[in-house]
């Protein structure tokens, strides 16, 4: 790492960066190992961070909060000029494709919530109709080979009728 020999701008120690950003020192060290932020070393081998690292750490935290993997965050930050803080325009450009992935996750979670509500509403937990109890494997499609089997499908239908009439 480069050595700091002096300068007009006061850099931040890891503790100061931690306090000002609200991120644990261990997380800052982790971010540095992953190439998300960088520091320089003093003659006494202490880390010193440029002030623009505050904005980078904020960018990382917001990106993580919306579910962006650290590898993608690093790639996004690597596309910025060295020493320049991410701007609002940078965020808009970099996050535009993340929005699509976030929208897809939201839709999947809404679907899951609706399935859960439907299942709780019916209360049957039927292996034939309940997607939570038996997602996509209605008795292994009852084909040949290994997998779940019922001794008598007539008994299974009777069980299903008993469950629904018990309401």
PDB file of C-alpha atoms in Angstrom:
ATOM      1  CA  UNK A   1       0.000   0.000   0.000  1.00  0.00           C
ATOM      2  CA  UNK A   2       1.184   3.541  -0.664  1.00  0.00           C
ATOM      3  CA  UNK A   3       2.636   5.502   2.237  1.00  0.00           C
ATOM      4  CA  UNK A   4       1.198   8.811   3.402  1.00  0.00           C
ATOM      5  CA  UNK A   5       3.955  11.355   3.794  1.00  0.00           C
ATOM      6  CA  UNK A   6       1.805  14.358   4.573  1.00  0.00           C
ATOM      7  CA  UNK A   7      -0.758  16.478   2.821  1.00  0.00           C
ATOM      8  CA  UNK A   8      -3.248  19.265   3.105  1.00  0.00           C
ATOM      9  CA  UNK A   9      -6.313  17.008   3.429  1.00  0.00           C
ATOM     10  CA  UNK A  10      -6.710  15.134   6.664  1.00  0.00           C
ATOM     11  CA  UNK A  11      -7.457  11.486   5.985  1.00  0.00           C
ATOM     12  CA  UNK A  12      -9.648   9.375   8.243  1.00  0.00           C
ATOM     13  CA  UNK A  13      -8.442   6.580  10.489  1.00  0.00           C
ATOM     14  CA  UNK A  14     -10.370   3.314  10.347  1.00  0.00           C
ATOM     15  CA  UNK A  15     -12.046   4.217  13.654  1.00  0.00           C
ATOM     16  CA  UNK A  16     -13.125   7.612  12.336  1.00  0.00           C
ATOM     17  CA  UNK A  17     -14.456   6.088   9.125  1.00  0.00           C
ATOM     18  CA  UNK A  18     -16.315   3.503  11.193  1.00  0.00           C
ATOM     19  CA  UNK A  19     -17.843   6.108  13.493  1.00  0.00           C
ATOM     20  CA  UNK A  20     -18.859   8.474  10.712  1.00  0.00           C
ATOM     21  CA  UNK A  21     -20.243   5.767   8.415  1.00  0.00           C
ATOM     22  CA  UNK A  22     -21.908   3.601  11.059  1.00  0.00           C
ATOM     23  CA  UNK A  23     -20.083   0.528   9.741  1.00  0.00           C
ATOM     24  CA  UNK A  24     -18.041  -1.734  12.013  1.00  0.00           C
ATOM     25  CA  UNK A  25     -14.257  -1.644  11.702  1.00  0.00           C
ATOM     26  CA  UNK A  26     -14.264  -5.355  10.844  1.00  0.00           C
ATOM     27  CA  UNK A  27     -16.704  -4.676   7.983  1.00  0.00           C
ATOM     28  CA  UNK A  28     -14.464  -1.891   6.664  1.00  0.00           C
ATOM     29  CA  UNK A  29     -11.493  -4.256   6.701  1.00  0.00           C
ATOM     30  CA  UNK A  30     -13.639  -6.837   4.882  1.00  0.00           C
ATOM     31  CA  UNK A  31     -14.682  -4.252   2.263  1.00  0.00           C
ATOM     32  CA  UNK A  32     -11.029  -3.386   1.772  1.00  0.00           C
ATOM     33  CA  UNK A  33     -10.029  -7.049   1.320  1.00  0.00           C
ATOM     34  CA  UNK A  34     -12.800  -7.388  -1.272  1.00  0.00           C
ATOM     35  CA  UNK A  35     -11.589  -4.327  -3.177  1.00  0.00           C
ATOM     36  CA  UNK A  36     -14.619  -2.152  -2.433  1.00  0.00           C
ATOM     37  CA  UNK A  37     -12.664   0.566  -0.619  1.00  0.00           C
ATOM     38  CA  UNK A  38      -8.984   1.375  -0.335  1.00  0.00           C
ATOM     39  CA  UNK A  39      -6.641   2.933   2.180  1.00  0.00           C
ATOM     40  CA  UNK A  40      -3.096   4.135   2.379  1.00  0.00           C
ATOM     41  CA  UNK A  41      -0.623   3.459   5.192  1.00  0.00           C
ATOM     42  CA  UNK A  42       1.176   5.904   7.434  1.00  0.00           C
ATOM     43  CA  UNK A  43       4.848   5.530   8.317  1.00  0.00           C
ATOM     44  CA  UNK A  44       3.563   3.757  11.461  1.00  0.00           C
ATOM     45  CA  UNK A  45       1.600   1.288   9.241  1.00  0.00           C
ATOM     46  CA  UNK A  46      -1.818   2.658  10.233  1.00  0.00           C
ATOM     47  CA  UNK A  47      -4.608   2.718   7.668  1.00  0.00           C
ATOM     48  CA  UNK A  48      -5.779   6.114   6.441  1.00  0.00           C
ATOM     49  CA  UNK A  49      -8.823   6.555   4.232  1.00  0.00           C
ATOM     50  CA  UNK A  50      -9.526   9.429   1.872  1.00  0.00           C
ATOM     51  CA  UNK A  51     -12.720  11.303   2.690  1.00  0.00           C
ATOM     52  CA  UNK A  52     -14.382  10.049  -0.504  1.00  0.00           C
ATOM     53  CA  UNK A  53     -14.489   6.601   1.135  1.00  0.00           C
ATOM     54  CA  UNK A  54     -17.408   7.859   3.263  1.00  0.00           C
ATOM     55  CA  UNK A  55     -19.534   8.174   0.121  1.00  0.00           C
ATOM     56  CA  UNK A  56     -18.313   4.816  -1.183  1.00  0.00           C
ATOM     57  CA  UNK A  57     -19.235   3.112   2.104  1.00  0.00           C
ATOM     58  CA  UNK A  58     -22.695   4.740   1.973  1.00  0.00           C
ATOM     59  CA  UNK A  59     -23.057   3.494  -1.615  1.00  0.00           C
ATOM     60  CA  UNK A  60     -22.091  -0.030  -0.510  1.00  0.00           C
ATOM     61  CA  UNK A  61     -24.560  -0.013   2.387  1.00  0.00           C
ATOM     62  CA  UNK A  62     -27.490   1.172   0.268  1.00  0.00           C
ATOM     63  CA  UNK A  63     -26.648  -1.338  -2.459  1.00  0.00           C
ATOM     64  CA  UNK A  64     -26.482  -4.179   0.063  1.00  0.00           C
ATOM     65  CA  UNK A  65     -29.770  -3.101   1.620  1.00  0.00           C
ATOM     66  CA  UNK A  66     -31.543  -3.631  -1.703  1.00  0.00           C
ATOM     67  CA  UNK A  67     -29.884  -7.031  -2.096  1.00  0.00           C
ATOM     68  CA  UNK A  68     -27.057  -6.348  -4.542  1.00  0.00           C
ATOM     69  CA  UNK A  69     -24.210  -8.869  -4.122  1.00  0.00           C
ATOM     70  CA  UNK A  70     -20.819  -7.451  -3.126  1.00  0.00           C
ATOM     71  CA  UNK A  71     -19.246  -8.639  -6.383  1.00  0.00           C
ATOM     72  CA  UNK A  72     -21.679  -6.538  -8.406  1.00  0.00           C
ATOM     73  CA  UNK A  73     -21.132  -3.573  -6.094  1.00  0.00           C
ATOM     74  CA  UNK A  74     -17.367  -3.879  -6.603  1.00  0.00           C
ATOM     75  CA  UNK A  75     -17.806  -4.029 -10.386  1.00  0.00           C
ATOM     76  CA  UNK A  76     -19.995  -0.927 -10.257  1.00  0.00           C
ATOM     77  CA  UNK A  77     -17.496   0.987  -8.132  1.00  0.00           C
ATOM     78  CA  UNK A  78     -14.640  -0.136 -10.388  1.00  0.00           C
ATOM     79  CA  UNK A  79     -16.376   1.640 -13.268  1.00  0.00           C
ATOM     80  CA  UNK A  80     -15.942   4.990 -11.487  1.00  0.00           C
ATOM     81  CA  UNK A  81     -12.791   7.087 -11.774  1.00  0.00           C
ATOM     82  CA  UNK A  82     -10.352   6.527  -8.891  1.00  0.00           C
ATOM     83  CA  UNK A  83     -10.706   9.075  -6.112  1.00  0.00           C
ATOM     84  CA  UNK A  84     -14.119  10.350  -7.199  1.00  0.00           C
ATOM     85  CA  UNK A  85     -17.113   9.838  -4.974  1.00  0.00           C
ATOM     86  CA  UNK A  86     -20.223   8.242  -6.486  1.00  0.00           C
ATOM     87  CA  UNK A  87     -22.733  10.921  -7.452  1.00  0.00           C
ATOM     88  CA  UNK A  88     -26.516  10.841  -7.732  1.00  0.00           C
ATOM     89  CA  UNK A  89     -26.094  10.400 -11.499  1.00  0.00           C
ATOM     90  CA  UNK A  90     -23.699   7.474 -10.906  1.00  0.00           C
ATOM     91  CA  UNK A  91     -26.235   5.841  -8.586  1.00  0.00           C
ATOM     92  CA  UNK A  92     -29.028   6.237 -11.160  1.00  0.00           C
ATOM     93  CA  UNK A  93     -26.878   4.737 -13.915  1.00  0.00           C
ATOM     94  CA  UNK A  94     -25.474   1.870 -11.858  1.00  0.00           C
ATOM     95  CA  UNK A  95     -28.688   0.945 -10.096  1.00  0.00           C
ATOM     96  CA  UNK A  96     -30.952   0.893 -13.157  1.00  0.00           C
ATOM     97  CA  UNK A  97     -30.353  -2.808 -13.899  1.00  0.00           C
ATOM     98  CA  UNK A  98     -30.499  -3.655 -10.180  1.00  0.00           C
ATOM     99  CA  UNK A  99     -34.063  -2.304 -10.168  1.00  0.00           C
ATOM    100  CA  UNK A 100     -35.194  -5.066 -12.538  1.00  0.00           C
ATOM    101  CA  UNK A 101     -33.775  -7.785 -10.280  1.00  0.00           C
ATOM    102  CA  UNK A 102     -35.331  -6.133  -7.225  1.00  0.00           C
ATOM    103  CA  UNK A 103     -38.732  -5.919  -8.956  1.00  0.00           C
ATOM    104  CA  UNK A 104     -38.525  -9.639  -9.809  1.00  0.00           C
ATOM    105  CA  UNK A 105     -37.705 -10.510  -6.180  1.00  0.00           C
ATOM    106  CA  UNK A 106     -40.589  -8.354  -4.943  1.00  0.00           C
ATOM    107  CA  UNK A 107     -42.978 -10.114  -7.343  1.00  0.00           C
ATOM    108  CA  UNK A 108     -41.748 -13.532  -6.152  1.00  0.00           C
ATOM    109  CA  UNK A 109     -42.191 -12.528  -2.499  1.00  0.00           C
ATOM    110  CA  UNK A 110     -45.698 -11.193  -3.180  1.00  0.00           C
ATOM    111  CA  UNK A 111     -46.567 -14.478  -4.884  1.00  0.00           C
ATOM    112  CA  UNK A 112     -45.214 -16.397  -1.888  1.00  0.00           C
ATOM    113  CA  UNK A 113     -47.225 -14.202   0.495  1.00  0.00           C
ATOM    114  CA  UNK A 114     -50.391 -14.798  -1.538  1.00  0.00           C
ATOM    115  CA  UNK A 115     -49.756 -18.554  -1.548  1.00  0.00           C
ATOM    116  CA  UNK A 116     -49.292 -18.462   2.211  1.00  0.00           C
ATOM    117  CA  UNK A 117     -52.503 -16.514   2.716  1.00  0.00           C
ATOM    118  CA  UNK A 118     -54.396 -18.940   0.490  1.00  0.00           C
ATOM    119  CA  UNK A 119     -52.997 -21.950   2.325  1.00  0.00           C
ATOM    120  CA  UNK A 120     -53.788 -20.529   5.745  1.00  0.00           C
ATOM    121  CA  UNK A 121     -57.274 -19.661   4.529  1.00  0.00           C
ATOM    122  CA  UNK A 122     -58.014 -23.208   3.430  1.00  0.00           C
ATOM    123  CA  UNK A 123     -56.046 -24.934   6.193  1.00  0.00           C
ATOM    124  CA  UNK A 124     -55.970 -28.263   4.378  1.00  0.00           C
ATOM    125  CA  UNK A 125     -52.252 -28.670   3.663  1.00  0.00           C
ATOM    126  CA  UNK A 126     -53.327 -31.156   0.996  1.00  0.00           C
ATOM    127  CA  UNK A 127     -50.530 -32.903  -0.858  1.00  0.00           C
ATOM    128  CA  UNK A 128     -52.558 -32.497  -4.030  1.00  0.00           C
ATOM    129  CA  UNK A 129     -53.402 -28.789  -3.867  1.00  0.00           C
ATOM    130  CA  UNK A 130     -51.173 -27.079  -1.299  1.00  0.00           C
ATOM    131  CA  UNK A 131     -48.120 -25.562  -2.935  1.00  0.00           C
ATOM    132  CA  UNK A 132     -46.426 -25.024   0.425  1.00  0.00           C
ATOM    133  CA  UNK A 133     -46.740 -28.620   1.605  1.00  0.00           C
ATOM    134  CA  UNK A 134     -45.735 -30.215  -1.714  1.00  0.00           C
ATOM    135  CA  UNK A 135     -44.336 -27.662  -4.195  1.00  0.00           C
ATOM    136  CA  UNK A 136     -44.174 -29.018  -7.751  1.00  0.00           C
ATOM    137  CA  UNK A 137     -43.970 -32.696  -6.743  1.00  0.00           C
ATOM    138  CA  UNK A 138     -47.478 -34.006  -6.467  1.00  0.00           C
ATOM    139  CA  UNK A 139     -46.405 -37.456  -5.284  1.00  0.00           C
ATOM    140  CA  UNK A 140     -43.493 -37.620  -7.707  1.00  0.00           C
ATOM    141  CA  UNK A 141     -45.899 -37.516 -10.669  1.00  0.00           C
ATOM    142  CA  UNK A 142     -46.785 -41.101  -9.653  1.00  0.00           C
ATOM    143  CA  UNK A 143     -44.410 -42.445 -12.322  1.00  0.00           C
ATOM    144  CA  UNK A 144     -42.135 -45.459 -12.240  1.00  0.00           C
ATOM    145  CA  UNK A 145     -38.967 -45.508 -10.181  1.00  0.00           C
ATOM    146  CA  UNK A 146     -38.214 -44.337  -6.698  1.00  0.00           C
ATOM    147  CA  UNK A 147     -40.194 -41.666  -4.950  1.00  0.00           C
ATOM    148  CA  UNK A 148     -43.243 -41.216  -2.790  1.00  0.00           C
ATOM    149  CA  UNK A 149     -46.043 -43.723  -3.172  1.00  0.00           C
ATOM    150  CA  UNK A 150     -49.441 -44.218  -1.608  1.00  0.00           C
ATOM    151  CA  UNK A 151     -50.724 -47.701  -0.981  1.00  0.00           C
ATOM    152  CA  UNK A 152     -54.141 -46.880  -2.332  1.00  0.00           C
ATOM    153  CA  UNK A 153     -55.139 -43.723  -4.187  1.00  0.00           C
ATOM    154  CA  UNK A 154     -58.723 -44.296  -3.038  1.00  0.00           C
ATOM    155  CA  UNK A 155     -57.503 -43.894   0.563  1.00  0.00           C
ATOM    156  CA  UNK A 156     -55.755 -40.651  -0.423  1.00  0.00           C
ATOM    157  CA  UNK A 157     -58.974 -39.280  -1.929  1.00  0.00           C
ATOM    158  CA  UNK A 158     -60.888 -40.270   1.202  1.00  0.00           C
ATOM    159  CA  UNK A 159     -58.287 -38.517   3.383  1.00  0.00           C
ATOM    160  CA  UNK A 160     -58.634 -35.394   1.274  1.00  0.00           C
ATOM    161  CA  UNK A 161     -62.426 -35.431   1.605  1.00  0.00           C
ATOM    162  CA  UNK A 162     -62.186 -35.880   5.387  1.00  0.00           C
ATOM    163  CA  UNK A 163     -59.822 -32.931   5.666  1.00  0.00           C
ATOM    164  CA  UNK A 164     -62.120 -30.624   3.706  1.00  0.00           C
ATOM    165  CA  UNK A 165     -65.323 -31.750   5.458  1.00  0.00           C
ATOM    166  CA  UNK A 166     -63.790 -31.235   8.904  1.00  0.00           C
ATOM    167  CA  UNK A 167     -64.032 -27.442   8.374  1.00  0.00           C
TER     168      UNK A 167
END
